[in-house]
Short mmCIF file of C-alpha atoms in Angstrom, two decimals:
data_model
loop_
_atom_site.label_atom_id
_atom_site.label_comp_id
_atom_site.label_asym_id
_atom_site.label_seq_id
_atom_site.Cartn_x
_atom_site.Cartn_y
_atom_site.Cartn_z
CA MET A 124 -35.41 1.02 38.66
CA ASN A 125 -37.62 3.32 36.66
CA VAL A 126 -36.47 5.55 33.87
CA ILE A 127 -36.97 9.28 34.26
CA ALA A 128 -38.68 10.03 30.98
CA LEU A 129 -37.39 13.12 29.19
CA SER A 130 -39.95 15.67 28.10
CA LEU A 131 -39.72 17.80 24.97
CA PHE A 132 -38.97 20.74 27.27
CA ASP A 133 -35.92 18.93 28.68
CA LEU A 134 -34.52 18.39 25.20
CA ALA A 135 -35.26 22.01 24.27
CA LEU A 136 -33.20 23.14 27.27
CA ALA A 137 -30.23 21.10 26.00
CA ALA A 138 -30.77 22.51 22.50
CA LEU A 139 -30.44 26.03 23.96
CA LEU A 140 -26.82 25.16 24.79
CA ILE A 141 -26.18 24.42 21.11
CA LEU A 142 -27.85 27.70 20.10
CA ALA A 143 -25.72 29.58 22.62
CA LEU A 144 -22.58 27.93 21.25
CA ALA A 145 -23.59 28.85 17.69
CA GLY A 146 -24.22 32.43 18.80
CA LEU A 147 -20.78 32.64 20.41
CA SER A 148 -19.19 31.16 17.28
CA HIS A 149 -20.89 33.85 15.21
CA GLN A 150 -19.85 36.58 17.66
CA LEU A 151 -16.19 35.48 17.59
CA ARG A 152 -16.25 35.04 13.80
CA ILE A 153 -15.14 31.40 14.10
CA GLY A 154 -17.52 30.62 11.27
CA SER A 155 -18.52 27.12 12.30
CA GLU A 156 -22.04 28.04 13.54
CA ARG A 157 -23.63 26.87 10.29
CA GLN A 158 -21.91 23.48 10.39
CA LEU A 159 -22.76 23.10 14.07
CA LEU A 160 -26.47 23.83 13.58
CA VAL A 161 -26.75 21.61 10.51
CA ALA A 162 -25.01 18.75 12.33
CA ALA A 163 -27.27 19.18 15.38
CA ALA A 164 -30.37 19.21 13.19
CA ARG A 165 -29.13 16.18 11.24
CA SER A 166 -28.47 14.15 14.36
CA THR A 167 -31.93 15.07 15.77
CA VAL A 168 -33.73 14.01 12.61
CA GLN A 169 -31.63 10.87 12.09
CA LEU A 170 -32.03 9.73 15.68
CA LEU A 171 -35.79 10.39 15.70
CA LEU A 172 -36.13 8.43 12.48
CA ILE A 173 -34.14 5.47 13.76
CA GLY A 174 -36.21 5.63 16.96
CA LEU A 175 -39.38 5.25 14.89
CA VAL A 176 -37.83 2.50 12.76
CA LEU A 177 -36.73 0.59 15.83
CA LYS A 178 -40.16 1.01 17.42
CA LEU A 179 -41.76 -0.53 14.35
CA LEU A 180 -39.13 -3.23 14.13
CA PHE A 181 -39.43 -4.22 17.80
CA ALA A 182 -43.18 -4.59 17.45
CA ASN A 183 -42.73 -6.80 14.45
CA ALA A 184 -39.50 -8.85 14.62
CA ASP A 185 -39.40 -10.14 11.06
CA PRO A 186 -35.93 -11.43 10.06
CA LEU A 187 -36.41 -9.89 6.64
CA TRP A 188 -36.81 -6.37 8.05
CA VAL A 189 -33.92 -6.86 10.46
CA GLY A 190 -31.77 -8.01 7.53
CA LEU A 191 -32.86 -5.04 5.44
CA LEU A 192 -31.98 -2.50 8.14
CA ALA A 193 -28.63 -4.26 8.69
CA THR A 194 -27.90 -4.03 4.97
CA VAL A 195 -28.72 -0.32 4.89
CA MET A 196 -26.43 0.27 7.89
CA LEU A 197 -23.64 -1.65 6.14
CA ALA A 198 -24.04 0.29 2.90
CA VAL A 199 -23.96 3.65 4.70
CA ALA A 200 -20.86 2.61 6.66
CA GLY A 201 -19.23 1.42 3.43
CA ARG A 202 -19.89 4.75 1.77
CA GLU A 203 -18.51 6.57 4.81
CA VAL A 204 -15.26 4.56 4.64
CA MET A 205 -15.00 5.35 0.93
CA VAL A 206 -15.47 9.13 1.17
CA ARG A 207 -12.98 9.40 4.02
CA GLN A 208 -10.16 7.98 1.86
CA LYS A 209 -7.70 10.52 0.51
CA ARG A 210 -6.65 8.06 -2.22
CA ARG A 211 -9.42 5.59 -2.74
CA PHE A 212 -9.50 2.87 -5.36
CA VAL A 213 -11.09 3.90 -8.64
CA GLY A 214 -14.28 2.19 -9.71
CA ALA A 215 -16.31 -0.30 -7.69
CA TRP A 216 -13.30 -1.31 -5.61
CA GLY A 217 -13.41 2.02 -3.75
CA PHE A 218 -16.70 0.98 -2.19
CA ALA A 219 -16.14 -2.77 -2.16
CA VAL A 220 -12.91 -3.02 -0.15
CA GLY A 221 -14.32 -1.40 2.99
CA THR A 222 -17.86 -2.75 2.66
CA LEU A 223 -16.77 -6.32 2.03
CA SER A 224 -14.41 -6.39 4.99
CA MET A 225 -17.02 -4.82 7.29
CA PHE A 226 -19.50 -7.41 6.13
CA VAL A 227 -17.06 -10.23 6.87
CA SER A 228 -16.01 -8.95 10.30
CA SER A 229 -18.94 -7.00 11.78
CA PHE A 230 -21.67 -9.38 10.65
CA SER A 231 -19.89 -12.53 11.75
CA VAL A 232 -18.90 -11.07 15.13
CA THR A 233 -22.47 -9.85 15.74
CA VAL A 234 -24.06 -13.15 14.74
CA LEU A 235 -21.54 -15.05 16.84
CA ALA A 236 -22.35 -12.89 19.88
CA LEU A 237 -26.10 -13.23 19.38
CA LEU A 238 -25.99 -17.00 18.98
CA LEU A 239 -23.32 -18.03 21.47
CA VAL A 240 -23.04 -15.26 24.08
CA ILE A 241 -26.34 -13.45 24.47
CA GLY A 242 -28.60 -16.27 23.30
CA SER A 243 -31.56 -13.98 22.63
CA ASP A 244 -34.72 -15.62 21.32
CA PRO A 245 -35.06 -15.49 18.37
CA TRP A 246 -31.35 -14.91 17.77
CA TYR A 247 -32.06 -12.01 15.41
CA ALA A 248 -34.24 -10.21 18.00
CA PRO A 249 -33.85 -6.55 16.88
CA GLN A 250 -33.53 -5.21 20.47
CA TYR A 251 -30.15 -6.95 20.62
CA ALA A 252 -29.11 -7.37 16.99
CA ILE A 253 -29.46 -3.79 15.76
CA PRO A 254 -27.75 -1.85 18.58
CA LEU A 255 -24.95 -4.43 18.74
CA LEU A 256 -24.36 -4.33 15.00
CA GLY A 257 -24.50 -0.54 15.06
CA MET A 258 -21.82 -0.23 17.72
CA ILE A 259 -19.56 -2.81 16.07
CA LEU A 260 -20.01 -1.29 12.59
CA GLY A 261 -19.38 2.24 13.81
CA ASN A 262 -16.05 1.31 15.36
CA THR A 263 -14.97 -1.10 12.62
CA MET A 264 -15.63 1.70 10.15
CA ASN A 265 -13.09 3.91 11.95
CA GLY A 266 -10.43 1.23 12.07
CA ILE A 267 -10.86 0.33 8.43
CA SER A 268 -10.78 3.88 7.13
CA LEU A 269 -7.67 4.69 9.18
CA GLY A 270 -5.95 1.50 8.03
CA LEU A 271 -6.81 1.90 4.34
CA ASP A 272 -5.82 5.56 4.35
CA ARG A 273 -2.46 4.72 5.87
CA LEU A 274 -1.82 1.85 3.45
CA THR A 275 -2.51 3.82 0.27
CA GLN A 276 -0.63 6.87 1.57
CA ASP A 277 2.37 4.71 2.49
CA ALA A 278 2.36 2.88 -0.85
CA ALA A 279 2.33 6.21 -2.69
CA ASP A 280 5.15 7.63 -0.52
CA LYS A 281 7.27 4.50 -0.79
CA ARG A 282 6.59 3.80 -4.46
CA GLN A 283 10.28 3.76 -5.37
CA ILE A 284 11.22 1.49 -2.48
CA ILE A 285 8.47 -0.98 -3.39
CA ASP A 286 9.54 -0.94 -7.04
CA SER A 287 13.16 -1.54 -6.01
CA ARG A 288 12.13 -4.53 -3.93
CA LEU A 289 10.09 -5.94 -6.80
CA ALA A 290 13.09 -5.41 -9.08
CA LEU A 291 15.15 -7.51 -6.68
CA GLY A 292 12.66 -10.34 -7.17
CA HIS A 293 10.70 -9.92 -3.93
CA ASP A 294 7.09 -11.01 -4.39
CA TRP A 295 4.32 -8.45 -3.80
CA ARG A 296 3.64 -9.69 -0.27
CA ARG A 297 7.21 -9.02 0.79
CA ALA A 298 7.43 -5.74 -1.10
CA ILE A 299 4.37 -4.27 0.70
CA ALA A 300 4.81 -6.12 4.03
CA ASP A 301 6.12 -3.14 6.03
CA SER A 302 3.33 -0.80 4.88
CA ARG A 303 0.71 -3.47 5.45
CA ARG A 304 1.85 -4.14 9.01
CA GLU A 305 1.97 -0.44 9.82
CA ALA A 306 -1.50 0.17 8.35
CA ILE A 307 -3.07 -2.61 10.44
CA ARG A 308 -1.37 -1.29 13.57
CA VAL A 309 -2.71 2.24 12.91
CA GLY A 310 -6.22 0.87 12.33
CA MET A 311 -6.23 -0.81 15.73
CA ILE A 312 -4.92 2.16 17.74
CA PRO A 313 -8.35 3.70 18.54
CA ILE A 314 -9.89 0.53 19.95
CA VAL A 315 -6.76 -0.35 21.96
CA ASN A 316 -6.81 3.19 23.40
CA ALA A 317 -10.52 2.96 24.14
CA MET A 318 -10.11 -0.31 26.00
CA SER A 319 -7.14 0.99 27.99
CA ALA A 320 -8.88 4.20 29.01
CA ALA A 321 -12.31 2.63 29.63
CA GLY A 322 -13.62 3.26 33.12
CA ILE A 323 -10.76 5.53 34.18
CA VAL A 324 -10.56 8.31 31.63
CA SER A 325 -13.87 7.73 29.92
CA LEU A 326 -17.15 6.11 30.82
CA PRO A 327 -18.23 4.44 27.58
CA GLY A 328 -21.43 5.85 26.11
CA MET A 329 -23.38 2.61 26.02
CA MET A 330 -22.77 1.90 29.71
CA THR A 331 -23.55 5.48 30.68
CA GLY A 332 -26.79 5.28 28.75
CA GLN A 333 -27.81 2.05 30.43
CA ILE A 334 -27.05 3.43 33.89
CA LEU A 335 -29.02 6.63 33.15
CA ALA A 336 -31.88 4.43 32.00
CA GLY A 337 -31.85 2.61 35.35
CA THR A 338 -29.83 -0.59 34.81
CA PRO A 339 -27.78 -1.70 37.84
CA PRO A 340 -24.15 -0.57 37.27
CA VAL A 341 -22.64 -4.06 37.45
CA GLU A 342 -25.02 -5.36 34.78
CA ALA A 343 -24.25 -2.35 32.61
CA VAL A 344 -20.53 -2.95 33.11
CA LYS A 345 -20.85 -6.58 32.05
CA TYR A 346 -22.57 -5.57 28.83
CA GLN A 347 -19.95 -2.90 28.25
CA ILE A 348 -17.13 -5.44 28.60
CA LEU A 349 -18.88 -7.73 26.15
CA VAL A 350 -19.38 -4.89 23.68
CA MET A 351 -15.75 -3.74 24.03
CA PHE A 352 -14.48 -7.21 23.20
CA LEU A 353 -16.84 -7.56 20.26
CA ILE A 354 -15.83 -4.14 18.95
CA ALA A 355 -12.14 -4.98 19.32
CA ALA A 356 -12.61 -8.26 17.47
CA GLY A 357 -14.71 -6.65 14.74
CA THR A 358 -12.26 -3.77 14.27
CA GLY A 359 -9.17 -5.96 14.37
CA PHE A 360 -10.38 -8.63 11.97
CA GLY A 361 -12.07 -6.05 9.74
CA THR A 362 -8.91 -3.94 9.48
CA ILE A 363 -6.78 -6.99 8.69
CA VAL A 364 -9.18 -8.11 5.96
CA ALA A 365 -9.54 -4.61 4.46
CA VAL A 366 -5.82 -3.78 4.47
CA SER A 367 -4.95 -7.21 3.04
CA LEU A 368 -7.55 -6.92 0.27
CA ALA A 369 -6.34 -3.43 -0.57
CA ALA A 370 -2.68 -4.49 -0.52
CA ARG A 371 -3.46 -7.26 -3.00
CA ARG A 372 -5.41 -4.84 -5.20
CA LEU A 373 -2.40 -2.48 -5.35
CA PHE A 374 -0.61 -5.10 -7.49
CA ASP A 375 -1.72 -6.59 -10.78
CA GLU A 376 -1.45 -10.17 -12.01
CA ARG A 377 2.22 -9.57 -12.95
CA GLN A 378 2.89 -8.25 -9.44
CA ARG A 379 3.45 -4.66 -10.61
CA LEU A 380 2.67 -1.82 -8.22
CA ARG A 381 -0.36 -0.13 -9.80
CA LEU A 382 -0.85 3.25 -8.14
CA ASP A 383 -2.98 4.20 -11.16
CA ARG A 384 -5.70 2.15 -9.49
CA LEU A 385 -5.93 4.88 -6.82
CA ARG A 386 -7.59 8.24 -7.27
CA GLN A 387 -5.14 11.10 -6.96
CA PRO A 388 -5.89 13.29 -3.92
CA GLY A 389 -7.75 16.40 -4.93
CA ALA A 390 -8.84 14.86 -8.23
CA MET B 164 24.88 -17.99 -20.87
CA ALA B 165 21.94 -15.67 -21.42
CA SER B 166 20.63 -13.40 -24.12
CA LEU B 167 17.87 -10.81 -24.05
CA ARG B 168 15.48 -10.45 -26.97
CA LEU B 169 12.58 -8.01 -27.42
CA HIS B 170 9.84 -8.65 -29.94
CA GLN B 171 7.18 -6.06 -30.93
CA PHE B 172 7.87 -4.47 -27.58
CA VAL B 173 5.69 -1.44 -26.70
CA ALA B 174 5.68 0.50 -23.42
CA ARG B 175 3.61 3.68 -23.51
CA HIS B 176 5.27 5.99 -26.11
CA VAL B 177 8.25 3.67 -26.69
CA GLY B 178 8.19 1.11 -29.49
CA PRO B 179 7.17 -1.07 -31.12
CA LEU B 180 10.79 -2.13 -31.17
CA ALA B 181 12.93 -5.21 -31.60
CA LEU B 182 16.28 -5.66 -29.90
CA SER B 183 18.63 -8.54 -29.21
CA VAL B 184 21.46 -8.47 -26.71
CA ALA B 185 23.66 -11.56 -27.01
CA ALA B 186 25.23 -13.40 -24.12
CA ALA B 187 28.36 -11.61 -22.91
CA GLU B 188 27.39 -8.55 -24.93
CA CYS B 189 26.97 -4.99 -23.64
CA VAL B 190 24.58 -2.71 -25.52
CA CYS B 191 24.44 0.96 -24.58
CA LEU B 192 21.37 3.11 -24.82
CA ALA B 193 21.50 6.90 -25.03
CA GLY B 194 18.80 9.49 -25.70
CA ALA B 195 17.45 12.79 -24.51
CA SER B 196 15.76 12.86 -21.09
CA GLY B 197 12.09 12.03 -21.48
CA SER B 198 12.81 9.79 -24.47
CA GLY B 199 11.74 6.80 -22.38
CA LYS B 200 15.02 5.02 -21.57
CA THR B 201 14.07 4.41 -17.94
CA LEU B 202 10.54 3.49 -18.97
CA LEU B 203 11.90 0.91 -21.40
CA LEU B 204 14.17 -0.67 -18.77
CA ARG B 205 11.29 -0.77 -16.25
CA ALA B 206 9.01 -2.42 -18.78
CA ILE B 207 11.66 -5.02 -19.69
CA ALA B 208 11.90 -5.84 -15.96
CA ASP B 209 8.10 -6.13 -16.12
CA LEU B 210 7.61 -3.34 -13.57
CA ASP B 211 5.40 -1.37 -16.00
CA PRO B 212 2.62 -2.65 -18.25
CA HIS B 213 3.72 -3.29 -21.83
CA SER B 214 2.73 -5.25 -24.89
CA GLY B 215 4.85 -7.50 -27.04
CA GLU B 216 7.23 -9.98 -25.54
CA ALA B 217 10.65 -10.12 -23.91
CA TYR B 218 12.69 -13.32 -23.88
CA CYS B 219 15.54 -14.31 -21.60
CA ASP B 220 17.13 -17.06 -23.69
CA GLU B 221 14.07 -19.06 -24.65
CA ALA B 222 11.94 -18.15 -21.62
CA ALA B 223 9.17 -15.64 -22.40
CA CYS B 224 8.50 -12.97 -19.79
CA SER B 225 4.76 -13.60 -19.76
CA ALA B 226 5.33 -17.32 -19.16
CA THR B 227 7.70 -16.79 -16.23
CA PRO B 228 6.44 -15.92 -12.72
CA ALA B 229 7.13 -12.20 -12.22
CA PRO B 230 9.56 -12.48 -9.25
CA ALA B 231 11.60 -15.18 -11.05
CA TRP B 232 11.74 -13.02 -14.20
CA ARG B 233 12.95 -9.99 -12.23
CA ARG B 234 15.65 -12.05 -10.51
CA SER B 235 17.11 -13.16 -13.85
CA VAL B 236 16.43 -9.91 -15.76
CA ALA B 237 17.49 -7.49 -13.05
CA LEU B 238 16.96 -3.72 -13.14
CA VAL B 239 19.37 -1.51 -11.21
CA PRO B 240 17.47 1.80 -10.82
CA ALA B 241 19.26 5.12 -11.11
CA GLU B 242 18.26 6.17 -7.62
CA SER B 243 19.17 3.77 -4.83
CA GLN B 244 16.38 2.76 -2.45
CA TRP B 245 16.68 1.28 1.04
CA TRP B 246 14.06 0.00 3.46
CA SER B 247 16.07 -1.05 6.51
CA GLN B 248 18.53 0.84 8.70
CA LEU B 249 21.65 -1.28 8.16
CA VAL B 250 23.26 -1.84 4.77
CA GLY B 251 23.73 -5.53 5.57
CA ASP B 252 19.98 -6.07 6.07
CA HIS B 253 19.54 -5.60 2.32
CA PHE B 254 22.01 -8.35 1.39
CA GLU B 255 20.15 -11.64 1.89
CA HIS B 256 22.89 -13.72 0.36
CA GLY B 257 25.75 -11.79 1.97
CA VAL B 258 28.31 -10.12 -0.25
CA ALA B 259 31.58 -11.21 -1.85
CA ASP B 260 34.43 -9.42 -0.07
CA ASP B 261 36.53 -9.22 -3.23
CA TRP B 262 33.68 -7.41 -5.03
CA LEU B 263 33.46 -4.93 -2.17
CA ALA B 264 37.21 -4.39 -2.40
CA ARG B 265 37.07 -3.90 -6.18
CA LEU B 266 34.58 -1.05 -5.66
CA ASP B 267 36.80 0.44 -2.93
CA LEU B 268 34.43 -0.49 -0.10
CA PRO B 269 35.59 -2.09 3.17
CA ALA B 270 34.15 -5.38 4.44
CA ALA B 271 32.71 -3.35 7.34
CA ALA B 272 30.37 -1.63 4.88
CA MET B 273 27.75 -4.27 5.73
CA THR B 274 27.47 -2.86 9.27
CA TRP B 275 27.07 0.76 8.07
CA GLN B 276 23.93 2.78 8.66
CA VAL B 277 22.31 3.50 5.30
CA ALA B 278 21.57 7.07 6.41
CA ARG B 279 25.28 7.78 6.90
CA CYS B 280 26.41 6.52 3.47
CA SER B 281 27.22 8.99 0.72
CA THR B 282 25.23 8.91 -2.53
CA GLY B 283 28.21 7.38 -4.31
CA GLU B 284 28.63 4.65 -1.69
CA ARG B 285 24.95 3.83 -1.94
CA GLN B 286 25.07 3.58 -5.71
CA ARG B 287 27.97 1.11 -5.58
CA LEU B 288 26.28 -0.92 -2.82
CA VAL B 289 23.01 -1.11 -4.76
CA LEU B 290 24.85 -2.54 -7.76
CA LEU B 291 26.47 -5.21 -5.56
CA ARG B 292 23.07 -5.98 -3.99
CA THR B 293 21.75 -6.91 -7.41
CA LEU B 294 24.92 -8.67 -8.61
CA MET B 295 24.78 -10.96 -5.53
CA GLN B 296 21.55 -12.40 -6.93
CA ALA B 297 23.51 -13.55 -10.01
CA PRO B 298 21.18 -12.14 -12.68
CA ALA B 299 21.54 -13.41 -16.25
CA VAL B 300 20.58 -10.06 -17.79
CA LEU B 301 21.41 -6.67 -16.27
CA LEU B 302 19.39 -3.53 -17.02
CA LEU B 303 21.57 -0.67 -15.81
CA ASP B 304 20.07 2.82 -15.50
CA GLU B 305 23.04 5.18 -15.31
CA PRO B 306 24.90 2.94 -12.85
CA THR B 307 27.74 5.44 -12.41
CA GLY B 308 25.59 8.59 -12.37
CA SER B 309 26.80 9.79 -8.97
CA LEU B 310 30.34 8.40 -9.03
CA ASP B 311 33.69 10.15 -9.52
CA GLN B 312 35.97 9.14 -12.38
CA GLU B 313 37.97 6.64 -10.32
CA ASN B 314 34.93 4.78 -9.02
CA THR B 315 33.26 4.91 -12.44
CA LEU B 316 36.20 2.98 -13.88
CA ARG B 317 36.06 0.50 -10.98
CA VAL B 318 32.38 -0.19 -11.65
CA GLU B 319 33.00 -0.55 -15.39
CA SER B 320 35.76 -3.07 -14.81
CA LEU B 321 33.71 -5.13 -12.33
CA LEU B 322 30.75 -5.20 -14.72
CA ALA B 323 32.99 -6.22 -17.64
CA ASP B 324 34.35 -9.16 -15.64
CA TYR B 325 30.85 -10.14 -14.52
CA ARG B 326 29.62 -10.04 -18.12
CA LEU B 327 32.45 -12.27 -19.38
CA GLN B 328 32.54 -14.73 -16.47
CA ARG B 329 28.75 -15.22 -16.31
CA GLN B 330 28.16 -14.68 -20.02
CA ALA B 331 25.59 -12.10 -18.97
CA ALA B 332 23.77 -9.72 -21.33
CA LEU B 333 23.99 -6.01 -20.36
CA LEU B 334 21.67 -3.21 -21.45
CA TRP B 335 23.29 -0.03 -20.19
CA VAL B 336 21.75 3.46 -20.19
CA SER B 337 24.43 6.14 -20.17
CA HIS B 338 24.85 9.80 -21.08
CA ASP B 339 28.62 9.70 -20.97
CA VAL B 340 30.06 9.34 -24.47
CA GLY B 341 33.44 8.31 -23.09
CA GLN B 342 31.82 5.58 -21.03
CA ILE B 343 29.82 4.31 -24.00
CA GLU B 344 33.07 4.14 -25.99
CA ARG B 345 34.69 2.10 -23.21
CA VAL B 346 31.95 -0.42 -22.39
CA ALA B 347 29.61 -0.92 -25.36
CA GLN B 348 29.88 -3.42 -28.19
CA ARG B 349 26.87 -1.81 -29.85
CA ARG B 350 24.96 1.32 -29.08
CA PHE B 351 21.59 2.82 -29.85
CA THR B 352 19.89 6.13 -29.37
CA LEU B 353 16.29 6.13 -28.27
CA ASP B 354 14.55 8.81 -30.30
CA ASN B 355 10.83 9.32 -30.82
CA GLY B 356 10.10 5.88 -29.40
CA GLN B 357 12.44 4.11 -31.81
CA LEU B 358 16.01 2.78 -31.57
CA ARG B 359 18.51 4.36 -33.92
CA ALA B 360 21.69 2.37 -34.45
CA ASN B 361 24.89 4.30 -33.86
CA GLY B 362 27.10 1.65 -35.42
CA TRP B 363 29.68 -0.77 -34.13
CA ARG B 364 32.71 0.17 -32.20
#
């Protein structure tokens, strides 16, 4: 099982496809050639950088460096969740809601998997810890931003209904319960779809990569199943934590609906 | 037996104002749109931030858990809101059939689809929804705004009986001079954030 190493020339061939696509986009006046080229360049630079970082990290498995990289990944994911919100919380909460819940879910699921399932030695071995955390974070990020977006949108749309329920003496939990449930459901849709379609409609990227790199298919499949379950757990728990935190934050200490704690879209 | 008392009460551009509504009393509130009548009612129900204090009998708003306060000092908003498909789903404690009848609604109203009710039917049902919780103080925001003359009188008569039987305090926002004449013991106009007395009946 040896890997066919890719040469620079091979990658340049693939890059020609992107250039051709950009050329066509220009020709047809679609106007997305600039975005396409910038995104392609960004992904090349980012991936090369992380390749170098991982190379250094693998050679020198210091828990401090692993922790530092994990923290950077978390912060970037937290920022991503924040900027994707149409109505995010004003102030530090805008960043904290998503980041905190990703920390709670992604980190604990990853550590749990490293300690109990994979049993790598040491448990923080970067070859396992970093890719696993990356995959779980990336998916949890999607679930959380979808869930939060739905919750704040729903609360804004149903402001009068929520106020009416509060006026009837319902506590905040009851008044927001329908929106909260719906938001969590929406946050979990992508991972449920991914698990249902896995292997039939789509061959997950991690497994495909492993097979291309020469791993026996059944081993690759086993890892893929593990990763799917970890991602589902991370996304599910993360979305529940994030949506619940945000739902609480929508009400003040006198259980009033405080939409002024959200930034107005377009502001 | 319940009275409502406001002390140094400020909600955004309304106040500071003082107001007492005695048990079994109905006080009407008029004023141009935008003068803050709805805002004042919402703040008394503690749905909007405010300063100063509201008392229901001796109980201070800030010392009462918010849901308990809103159950005893109940706001009936001008626009009716519904969150479930069937009317009956919104009545946790059921509904008194004689109250339904007094507002010209059949007992079967509980099995109606909210979406198929007229605006007037919804407004009467929303009032009953709140009355079934037996509030001590009622904050009514144009409770007959979308009703015809006949149903307006029905609502007024039911509220008058409720006020006397339960010794409830009513703060009633209305634009209708005739209605104010019929239901109010005292009335005020909200103007420039302050209450102007319009005298006794």
